[in-house]
Short mmCIF file of C-alpha atoms and ligand atoms in Angstrom, two decimals:
data_model
loop_
_atom_site.label_atom_id
_atom_site.label_comp_id
_atom_site.label_asym_id
_atom_site.label_seq_id
_atom_site.Cartn_x
_atom_site.Cartn_y
_atom_site.Cartn_z
CA MET A 1421 55.43 -43.04 -62.43
CA THR A 1422 53.77 -43.44 -59.06
CA LEU A 1423 50.95 -41.21 -57.98
CA ALA A 1424 51.89 -38.37 -55.56
CA PHE A 1425 51.23 -39.46 -51.97
CA SER A 1426 50.28 -42.99 -53.02
CA GLN A 1427 52.13 -44.13 -49.88
CA LEU A 1428 49.33 -42.78 -47.64
CA SER A 1429 47.39 -46.05 -47.40
CA GLY A 1430 50.60 -47.85 -46.45
CA ASP A 1431 51.29 -45.18 -43.82
CA LEU A 1432 47.81 -45.68 -42.39
CA GLU A 1433 48.36 -49.43 -42.19
CA SER A 1434 51.60 -48.97 -40.36
CA ILE A 1435 49.97 -46.55 -37.88
CA ALA A 1436 47.28 -49.17 -37.23
CA LYS A 1437 49.85 -51.97 -36.78
CA GLN A 1438 51.55 -50.03 -34.00
CA GLY A 1439 48.25 -49.59 -32.18
CA LEU A 1440 48.47 -45.84 -32.83
CA TYR A 1441 45.44 -45.34 -35.06
CA ARG A 1442 43.31 -42.44 -33.84
CA SER A 1443 39.63 -41.97 -34.52
CA ARG A 1444 36.94 -39.58 -33.35
CA ARG A 1445 33.84 -40.33 -31.32
CA VAL A 1446 30.75 -38.40 -32.31
CA ILE A 1447 29.17 -36.70 -29.29
CA ASN A 1448 25.56 -35.65 -29.45
CA SER A 1449 25.09 -33.74 -26.18
CA PRO A 1450 26.57 -30.80 -24.29
CA GLN A 1451 29.74 -31.39 -22.27
CA GLY A 1452 28.98 -32.69 -18.82
CA ILE A 1453 29.49 -35.74 -16.67
CA TYR A 1454 27.14 -37.63 -18.98
CA LEU A 1455 27.78 -37.67 -22.70
CA LYS A 1456 25.72 -39.13 -25.49
CA VAL A 1457 28.05 -41.22 -27.66
CA ASP A 1458 26.63 -43.15 -30.61
CA GLY A 1459 23.16 -42.86 -29.14
CA ARG A 1460 24.28 -44.23 -25.77
CA THR A 1461 24.68 -42.26 -22.55
CA VAL A 1462 28.03 -42.83 -20.85
CA LEU A 1463 29.73 -41.41 -17.78
CA ASN A 1464 32.46 -39.01 -18.87
CA PHE A 1465 35.92 -39.14 -17.29
CA CYS A 1466 37.99 -37.56 -20.03
CA SER A 1467 36.95 -33.94 -20.35
CA ASN A 1468 39.10 -30.95 -19.40
CA ASP A 1469 35.96 -29.09 -18.32
CA TYR A 1470 37.21 -29.58 -14.76
CA LEU A 1471 34.94 -27.05 -13.08
CA GLY A 1472 31.82 -28.10 -14.99
CA LEU A 1473 31.31 -24.68 -16.59
CA ALA A 1474 31.03 -25.61 -20.29
CA ASN A 1475 27.25 -25.95 -20.00
CA HIS A 1476 26.58 -23.67 -17.01
CA PRO A 1477 23.36 -21.62 -17.38
CA ASP A 1478 25.13 -18.28 -16.62
CA VAL A 1479 27.73 -18.98 -19.28
CA LEU A 1480 25.08 -20.01 -21.80
CA SER A 1481 22.95 -16.93 -21.25
CA ALA A 1482 25.96 -14.59 -21.45
CA PHE A 1483 26.82 -16.21 -24.77
CA LYS A 1484 23.27 -15.93 -26.12
CA ASN A 1485 22.87 -12.31 -25.07
CA ALA A 1486 26.21 -11.42 -26.61
CA VAL A 1487 25.17 -13.01 -29.91
CA ASP A 1488 22.22 -10.60 -29.96
CA GLN A 1489 24.56 -7.71 -29.21
CA TYR A 1490 27.57 -8.61 -31.40
CA GLY A 1491 26.42 -11.25 -33.86
CA VAL A 1492 28.56 -14.34 -34.44
CA GLY A 1493 31.64 -13.62 -36.54
CA SER A 1494 34.22 -11.13 -35.32
CA GLY A 1495 34.89 -10.04 -38.90
CA SER A 1496 38.67 -9.75 -38.83
CA ALA A 1497 41.82 -9.99 -36.76
CA HIS A 1498 42.13 -7.89 -33.58
CA LEU A 1499 44.35 -5.32 -35.30
CA ILE A 1500 41.88 -4.61 -38.11
CA CYS A 1501 38.34 -4.31 -36.76
CA GLY A 1502 37.76 -7.51 -34.76
CA HIS A 1503 38.69 -6.30 -31.26
CA SER A 1504 35.38 -5.72 -29.49
CA LEU A 1505 34.48 -4.17 -26.15
CA ALA A 1506 33.81 -7.75 -24.97
CA HIS A 1507 37.39 -8.83 -25.79
CA HIS A 1508 38.78 -5.70 -24.19
CA ALA A 1509 36.82 -6.12 -20.98
CA LEU A 1510 37.80 -9.79 -20.71
CA GLU A 1511 41.49 -8.88 -21.11
CA GLU A 1512 41.23 -6.37 -18.27
CA GLU A 1513 39.48 -8.90 -16.06
CA LEU A 1514 42.06 -11.60 -16.81
CA ALA A 1515 44.88 -9.19 -15.96
CA GLU A 1516 43.25 -8.47 -12.62
CA PHE A 1517 42.50 -12.17 -12.00
CA THR A 1518 46.14 -13.12 -12.58
CA GLY A 1519 47.54 -10.07 -10.77
CA ARG A 1520 49.43 -8.88 -13.84
CA ASP A 1521 49.82 -5.59 -15.72
CA ARG A 1522 48.00 -6.78 -18.81
CA ALA A 1523 46.55 -9.78 -20.61
CA LEU A 1524 46.17 -10.49 -24.32
CA LEU A 1525 43.60 -12.86 -25.84
CA PHE A 1526 44.61 -15.40 -28.47
CA SER A 1527 42.20 -17.51 -30.50
CA THR A 1528 43.65 -20.78 -29.17
CA GLY A 1529 46.28 -21.90 -26.70
CA TYR A 1530 48.24 -23.56 -29.47
CA MET A 1531 48.51 -20.23 -31.26
CA ALA A 1532 49.36 -18.34 -28.08
CA ASN A 1533 52.34 -20.60 -27.46
CA LEU A 1534 53.62 -20.40 -31.02
CA GLY A 1535 53.11 -16.63 -30.99
CA VAL A 1536 54.95 -15.88 -27.76
CA MET A 1537 58.01 -17.92 -28.61
CA SER A 1538 58.36 -16.72 -32.17
CA ALA A 1539 57.93 -13.09 -31.05
CA LEU A 1540 60.54 -13.30 -28.28
CA LEU A 1541 63.15 -15.63 -29.79
CA GLY A 1542 65.15 -15.95 -32.97
CA ARG A 1543 68.43 -17.27 -34.31
CA GLY A 1544 71.22 -16.83 -31.79
CA ASP A 1545 68.82 -17.30 -28.84
CA ALA A 1546 68.12 -20.42 -26.82
CA VAL A 1547 64.95 -22.06 -25.48
CA PHE A 1548 64.85 -24.70 -22.73
CA GLU A 1549 61.87 -26.99 -22.38
CA ASP A 1550 60.80 -29.75 -20.02
CA ARG A 1551 60.71 -32.88 -22.12
CA LEU A 1552 57.08 -33.54 -21.17
CA ASN A 1553 55.87 -30.11 -22.28
CA HIS A 1554 52.70 -29.84 -24.33
CA ALA A 1555 53.16 -30.26 -28.10
CA SER A 1556 52.32 -26.59 -28.74
CA LEU A 1557 55.21 -25.48 -26.52
CA LEU A 1558 57.63 -27.86 -28.20
CA ASP A 1559 56.46 -26.72 -31.64
CA GLY A 1560 56.73 -23.07 -30.59
CA GLY A 1561 60.30 -23.62 -29.47
CA LEU A 1562 61.25 -25.39 -32.70
CA MET A 1563 59.52 -22.77 -34.85
CA SER A 1564 61.25 -19.88 -33.12
CA GLY A 1565 64.60 -20.66 -34.74
CA ALA A 1566 66.37 -20.55 -31.35
CA VAL A 1567 68.70 -23.32 -30.19
CA PHE A 1568 66.29 -25.87 -28.71
CA LYS A 1569 67.19 -27.83 -25.57
CA ARG A 1570 65.01 -30.26 -23.66
CA TYR A 1571 65.71 -31.03 -20.02
CA ARG A 1572 64.63 -34.12 -18.10
CA HIS A 1573 61.17 -33.84 -16.59
CA GLY A 1574 61.21 -31.46 -13.62
CA ASP A 1575 65.02 -31.71 -13.42
CA VAL A 1576 66.27 -28.22 -12.53
CA GLU A 1577 69.90 -29.42 -12.27
CA HIS A 1578 69.79 -30.74 -15.82
CA LEU A 1579 68.28 -27.44 -16.95
CA ASN A 1580 71.01 -25.58 -15.10
CA SER A 1581 73.71 -27.50 -16.96
CA HIS A 1582 72.16 -26.52 -20.31
CA LEU A 1583 71.84 -22.88 -19.24
CA LYS A 1584 75.52 -22.66 -18.33
CA LYS A 1585 76.48 -23.38 -21.93
CA ALA A 1586 73.93 -21.08 -23.60
CA SER A 1587 74.26 -17.68 -25.23
CA GLY A 1588 71.84 -15.07 -26.57
CA HIS A 1589 68.41 -14.46 -25.06
CA LYS A 1590 67.41 -17.46 -22.95
CA LEU A 1591 63.83 -18.58 -22.31
CA ILE A 1592 62.77 -21.43 -20.01
CA VAL A 1593 59.38 -22.87 -20.91
CA THR A 1594 57.25 -25.32 -18.93
CA ASP A 1595 53.74 -26.64 -18.44
CA GLY A 1596 52.47 -25.64 -14.98
CA VAL A 1597 50.36 -28.72 -14.28
CA PHE A 1598 51.56 -31.31 -16.81
CA SER A 1599 48.70 -32.21 -19.11
CA MET A 1600 49.33 -35.96 -19.37
CA ASP A 1601 50.92 -36.66 -15.96
CA GLY A 1602 48.99 -34.26 -13.72
CA ASP A 1603 52.05 -33.34 -11.64
CA PHE A 1604 53.35 -29.83 -10.96
CA ALA A 1605 56.41 -28.10 -12.41
CA PRO A 1606 58.88 -27.05 -9.67
CA LEU A 1607 58.17 -23.37 -10.30
CA PRO A 1608 59.99 -21.81 -7.31
CA ALA A 1609 63.23 -23.58 -8.30
CA LEU A 1610 62.72 -22.78 -11.98
CA SER A 1611 62.17 -19.14 -11.13
CA LYS A 1612 65.39 -19.06 -9.14
CA VAL A 1613 67.48 -20.73 -11.84
CA ALA A 1614 65.97 -18.34 -14.40
CA GLN A 1615 67.06 -15.35 -12.31
CA ASP A 1616 70.53 -16.84 -11.77
CA HIS A 1617 71.05 -17.07 -15.53
CA ASN A 1618 69.18 -13.91 -16.51
CA ALA A 1619 66.75 -16.09 -18.47
CA GLY A 1620 63.04 -15.53 -19.09
CA LEU A 1621 60.47 -17.96 -17.68
CA MET A 1622 57.21 -18.87 -19.38
CA VAL A 1623 54.58 -21.08 -17.73
CA ASP A 1624 51.64 -22.64 -19.60
CA ASP A 1625 49.07 -23.21 -16.86
CA ALA A 1626 46.28 -24.62 -19.04
CA HIS A 1627 45.48 -27.24 -16.39
CA GLY A 1628 46.07 -25.22 -13.22
CA LEU A 1629 44.13 -22.00 -13.77
CA GLY A 1630 40.73 -22.12 -12.11
CA ILE A 1631 41.62 -25.37 -10.34
CA LEU A 1632 44.54 -24.55 -8.03
CA GLY A 1633 45.09 -21.59 -5.72
CA ALA A 1634 42.70 -19.94 -3.30
CA LYS A 1635 40.59 -18.21 -5.96
CA GLY A 1636 41.60 -20.35 -8.90
CA GLY A 1637 44.71 -18.33 -9.74
CA GLY A 1638 46.47 -21.56 -10.72
CA LEU A 1639 49.84 -23.05 -9.96
CA LEU A 1640 51.56 -19.65 -9.56
CA ASP A 1641 49.01 -18.73 -6.95
CA TYR A 1642 49.50 -22.12 -5.26
CA TYR A 1643 53.24 -21.37 -4.94
CA GLY A 1644 52.75 -17.65 -4.20
CA LEU A 1645 54.68 -16.54 -7.31
CA LYS A 1646 54.15 -13.15 -8.92
CA GLN A 1647 54.83 -11.50 -12.26
CA ALA A 1648 58.41 -10.71 -11.18
CA ASP A 1649 59.02 -14.43 -10.49
CA VAL A 1650 57.33 -15.76 -13.63
CA PRO A 1651 57.21 -13.00 -16.23
CA ILE A 1652 55.17 -14.88 -18.86
CA LEU A 1653 51.96 -16.69 -17.97
CA MET A 1654 49.87 -18.41 -20.61
CA GLY A 1655 46.42 -19.80 -19.85
CA THR A 1656 43.74 -21.50 -21.91
CA LEU A 1657 40.02 -20.84 -21.68
CA GLY A 1658 38.77 -24.12 -23.12
CA LYS A 1659 39.58 -26.18 -20.04
CA GLY A 1660 38.81 -24.99 -16.50
CA PHE A 1661 36.94 -21.97 -17.85
CA GLY A 1662 34.72 -24.18 -19.99
CA THR A 1663 34.69 -21.90 -23.06
CA PHE A 1664 37.33 -21.39 -25.77
CA GLY A 1665 40.47 -19.41 -26.50
CA ALA A 1666 43.56 -18.49 -24.53
CA PHE A 1667 45.51 -15.57 -23.13
CA VAL A 1668 49.00 -14.44 -22.22
CA ALA A 1669 49.49 -12.21 -19.17
CA GLY A 1670 52.53 -10.19 -18.12
CA SER A 1671 54.15 -6.79 -18.26
CA GLU A 1672 52.99 -3.87 -20.35
CA ASP A 1673 56.04 -4.27 -22.63
CA LEU A 1674 55.52 -8.01 -23.09
CA ILE A 1675 51.93 -7.51 -24.21
CA GLU A 1676 52.80 -4.63 -26.54
CA ILE A 1677 55.58 -6.67 -28.17
CA LEU A 1678 53.15 -9.55 -28.73
CA ILE A 1679 50.68 -7.18 -30.37
CA GLN A 1680 53.45 -5.92 -32.66
CA LYS A 1681 55.18 -9.22 -33.42
CA ALA A 1682 53.24 -12.40 -32.60
CA ARG A 1683 52.23 -13.71 -36.01
CA THR A 1684 49.58 -16.06 -34.61
CA TYR A 1685 47.98 -13.00 -33.02
CA ILE A 1686 48.25 -10.68 -36.00
CA TYR A 1687 47.28 -13.00 -38.82
CA THR A 1688 44.21 -14.74 -37.47
CA THR A 1689 40.56 -13.89 -36.91
CA ALA A 1690 39.61 -12.76 -33.40
CA LEU A 1691 37.51 -15.08 -31.28
CA PRO A 1692 33.78 -14.42 -31.55
CA ALA A 1693 32.89 -11.63 -29.09
CA ALA A 1694 30.17 -13.88 -27.67
CA VAL A 1695 32.85 -16.37 -26.61
CA ALA A 1696 34.58 -13.54 -24.74
CA GLU A 1697 31.29 -12.61 -23.01
CA ALA A 1698 30.68 -16.25 -22.09
CA THR A 1699 34.18 -16.38 -20.63
CA ARG A 1700 33.54 -13.24 -18.56
CA ALA A 1701 30.58 -15.06 -17.02
CA SER A 1702 32.65 -18.18 -16.39
CA LEU A 1703 35.47 -16.13 -14.85
CA LYS A 1704 32.99 -14.81 -12.26
CA LEU A 1705 32.03 -18.39 -11.37
CA VAL A 1706 35.69 -19.47 -11.25
CA ILE A 1707 36.46 -16.72 -8.73
CA THR A 1708 33.38 -16.99 -6.53
CA GLU A 1709 32.50 -20.68 -6.44
CA ASP A 1710 35.17 -22.22 -4.24
CA TRP A 1711 33.05 -25.33 -3.81
CA ARG A 1712 34.03 -26.44 -7.31
CA ARG A 1713 37.73 -26.55 -6.38
CA ASP A 1714 36.98 -28.16 -3.01
CA LYS A 1715 34.84 -30.82 -4.61
CA LEU A 1716 37.47 -31.63 -7.23
CA LYS A 1717 40.02 -32.07 -4.50
CA ALA A 1718 37.79 -34.40 -2.50
CA LEU A 1719 36.89 -36.50 -5.56
CA THR A 1720 40.54 -36.75 -6.58
CA GLU A 1721 41.57 -37.91 -3.12
CA ARG A 1722 38.81 -40.47 -2.98
CA PHE A 1723 39.89 -41.84 -6.34
CA SER A 1724 43.55 -41.96 -5.48
CA VAL A 1725 42.99 -43.82 -2.20
CA GLY A 1726 40.63 -46.32 -3.88
CA ALA A 1727 42.90 -46.82 -6.89
CA ARG A 1728 45.91 -47.61 -4.72
CA GLN A 1729 43.87 -50.19 -2.81
CA LEU A 1730 43.08 -51.86 -6.14
CA GLY A 1731 46.73 -51.85 -7.18
CA LEU A 1732 46.26 -49.45 -10.09
CA GLN A 1733 49.49 -47.78 -11.18
CA LEU A 1734 48.86 -44.08 -10.55
CA MET A 1735 51.33 -41.27 -11.18
CA ASN A 1736 52.59 -38.65 -8.77
CA SER A 1737 49.56 -36.40 -9.25
CA THR A 1738 47.32 -34.53 -6.84
CA SER A 1739 45.51 -32.69 -9.64
CA PRO A 1740 42.20 -33.79 -11.23
CA ILE A 1741 44.32 -35.41 -13.97
CA GLN A 1742 44.82 -38.97 -12.71
CA PRO A 1743 46.68 -41.14 -15.23
CA ILE A 1744 46.83 -44.91 -14.84
CA VAL A 1745 49.92 -46.28 -16.56
CA ILE A 1746 49.28 -49.39 -18.63
CA GLY A 1747 52.37 -49.50 -20.88
CA GLU A 1748 51.47 -51.18 -24.17
CA ASN A 1749 49.37 -49.38 -26.77
CA GLN A 1750 47.19 -52.35 -27.62
CA GLN A 1751 46.46 -53.11 -23.99
CA VAL A 1752 45.39 -49.58 -23.14
CA ILE A 1753 43.02 -49.57 -26.11
CA GLU A 1754 41.45 -52.84 -25.01
CA ILE A 1755 40.91 -51.59 -21.48
CA SER A 1756 39.48 -48.30 -22.71
CA GLN A 1757 37.08 -50.24 -24.98
CA ALA A 1758 36.00 -52.51 -22.13
CA LEU A 1759 35.32 -49.42 -20.02
CA LEU A 1760 33.22 -47.92 -22.79
CA GLN A 1761 31.24 -51.16 -23.04
CA ALA A 1762 30.55 -50.79 -19.32
CA GLY A 1763 29.41 -47.18 -19.85
CA PHE A 1764 32.55 -45.23 -18.86
CA LEU A 1765 34.37 -42.90 -21.23
CA VAL A 1766 38.06 -42.80 -20.32
CA SER A 1767 40.65 -41.80 -22.90
CA ALA A 1768 43.56 -43.99 -23.93
CA ILE A 1769 46.64 -41.80 -24.36
CA ARG A 1770 49.42 -43.19 -26.54
CA PRO A 1771 52.71 -42.00 -28.04
CA PRO A 1772 53.68 -39.53 -29.32
CA THR A 1773 51.42 -37.69 -26.84
CA VAL A 1774 53.28 -39.57 -24.08
CA PRO A 1775 56.68 -41.35 -24.22
CA GLN A 1776 56.97 -44.83 -25.78
CA GLY A 1777 55.97 -47.65 -23.42
CA SER A 1778 53.97 -45.36 -21.12
CA ALA A 1779 50.56 -45.58 -22.76
CA ARG A 1780 47.96 -44.76 -20.17
CA LEU A 1781 44.37 -44.19 -19.27
CA ARG A 1782 43.90 -40.50 -18.50
CA VAL A 1783 41.12 -40.13 -15.96
CA THR A 1784 39.94 -36.58 -15.32
CA PHE A 1785 37.39 -35.38 -12.81
CA SER A 1786 34.79 -32.65 -12.94
CA ALA A 1787 33.32 -30.71 -10.04
CA LEU A 1788 29.98 -32.11 -11.21
CA HIS A 1789 30.94 -35.73 -10.49
CA GLU A 1790 29.69 -37.30 -7.25
CA GLU A 1791 31.44 -39.73 -4.93
CA ALA A 1792 29.26 -42.55 -6.24
CA HIS A 1793 30.58 -41.88 -9.76
CA VAL A 1794 34.14 -42.25 -8.53
CA ASP A 1795 33.30 -45.50 -6.78
CA SER A 1796 31.61 -46.93 -9.86
CA LEU A 1797 34.61 -45.95 -12.01
CA LEU A 1798 36.97 -47.72 -9.61
CA ASP A 1799 34.84 -50.82 -9.79
CA ALA A 1800 34.79 -50.68 -13.61
CA LEU A 1801 38.58 -50.16 -13.80
CA ASP A 1802 39.08 -53.20 -11.63
CA LYS A 1803 36.78 -55.32 -13.77
CA ALA A 1804 38.39 -54.06 -17.00
CA GLY A 1805 41.78 -55.28 -15.78
CA ALA A 1806 43.44 -51.87 -15.48
CA GLY A 1807 45.44 -53.13 -12.52
CA LEU A 1808 46.64 -56.47 -13.87
CA ARG A 1809 50.01 -56.50 -15.55
C1 LIG B 627 45.21 -27.75 -24.32
C2 LIG B 627 46.55 -27.20 -24.13
C3 LIG B 627 47.05 -26.21 -24.99
C4 LIG B 627 46.32 -25.78 -26.23
O1 LIG B 627 45.24 -24.97 -25.94
P1 LIG B 627 44.05 -24.86 -26.99
O2 LIG B 627 43.31 -23.64 -26.57
O3 LIG B 627 43.26 -26.11 -26.85
O4 LIG B 627 44.69 -24.72 -28.34
C5 LIG B 627 48.27 -25.66 -24.69
N1 LIG B 627 48.98 -26.08 -23.62
C6 LIG B 627 48.54 -27.05 -22.81
C7 LIG B 627 49.38 -27.47 -21.63
C8 LIG B 627 47.31 -27.64 -23.04
O5 LIG B 627 46.88 -28.62 -22.25
#
């Protein structure tokens, strides 16, 4: 008789052989452009704290004050006794920020995506997803029990051909700004095709909210799309907002149905109220401090011009997510390690997070970076051989 799960060490070996072994780095500092890693200070180019709010003094003091007011734990799920005044106020502010009837907080973005799709879809329905969607959207679609179709990245014609053959309730689901490529979903065309087929449209704008649009309203704002064009908007609070959690915004009926039916809303503990208060402070900064968006844009442009001069293989991205395609898993790890040696933290992204053969360095910028940081990164990328293939 063999021991249950005795194959695990073999599985680990095989993961390592493919260059897919993942391990954690232990960080001993707040998030910021400098991180302390293993006792060493390195320049950080892999955080999603795009606006530099994760350690902002206003956000910190809102959090601390709220701990005095509410304590730490929220005690239960929202539907029992965990829904505080802080959560409620943040939901109202997020609804106003996104120009929607209502917003509903979830404890994480992963749970929000699972919750929406399993509440709205079931057997006999169909869900259509961009093949580069975030894992939580793909998992949500699979979990929902609906017929699951992937369309080629950004390919509205391909989507259209799937829609023609579908029956039941239809839901189109896409990242707004794609998390690993940094490009934008063609939302105006998706909205039109959704209307043509009487399908719902859900956009996960984890990487656009706060960063794009005049006041940080995200990719929908950038395109001038409203609730009628994109009925379901999901956003995360752990990226541009610098805190934690997520929300879904849309019509009164959508939000009420989620409260009644979304299992990842109902059966989980509410976020700490202090996190909601911290997010209210960060939302104020997101709305008022345009310079953060302007700075990100300028840094991104500087990088993209410099990188092209060095022959680095960039993707079609104008967002602060600037991937450099390397290809092979082992090679991307070596370059990332050489960068770390030189004092630059840049993440190596491998399958299954991205398609086979498209392993990449994922460079992200923060509004707190300076031009000199971008220039020194370019120099380090060149020296680490990121352009030679
Ligand atoms: C990060 C991310 C999520 C998950 O959000 P969490 O709050 O971290 O669980 C969902 N969708 C996209 C596109 C993301 O980038």
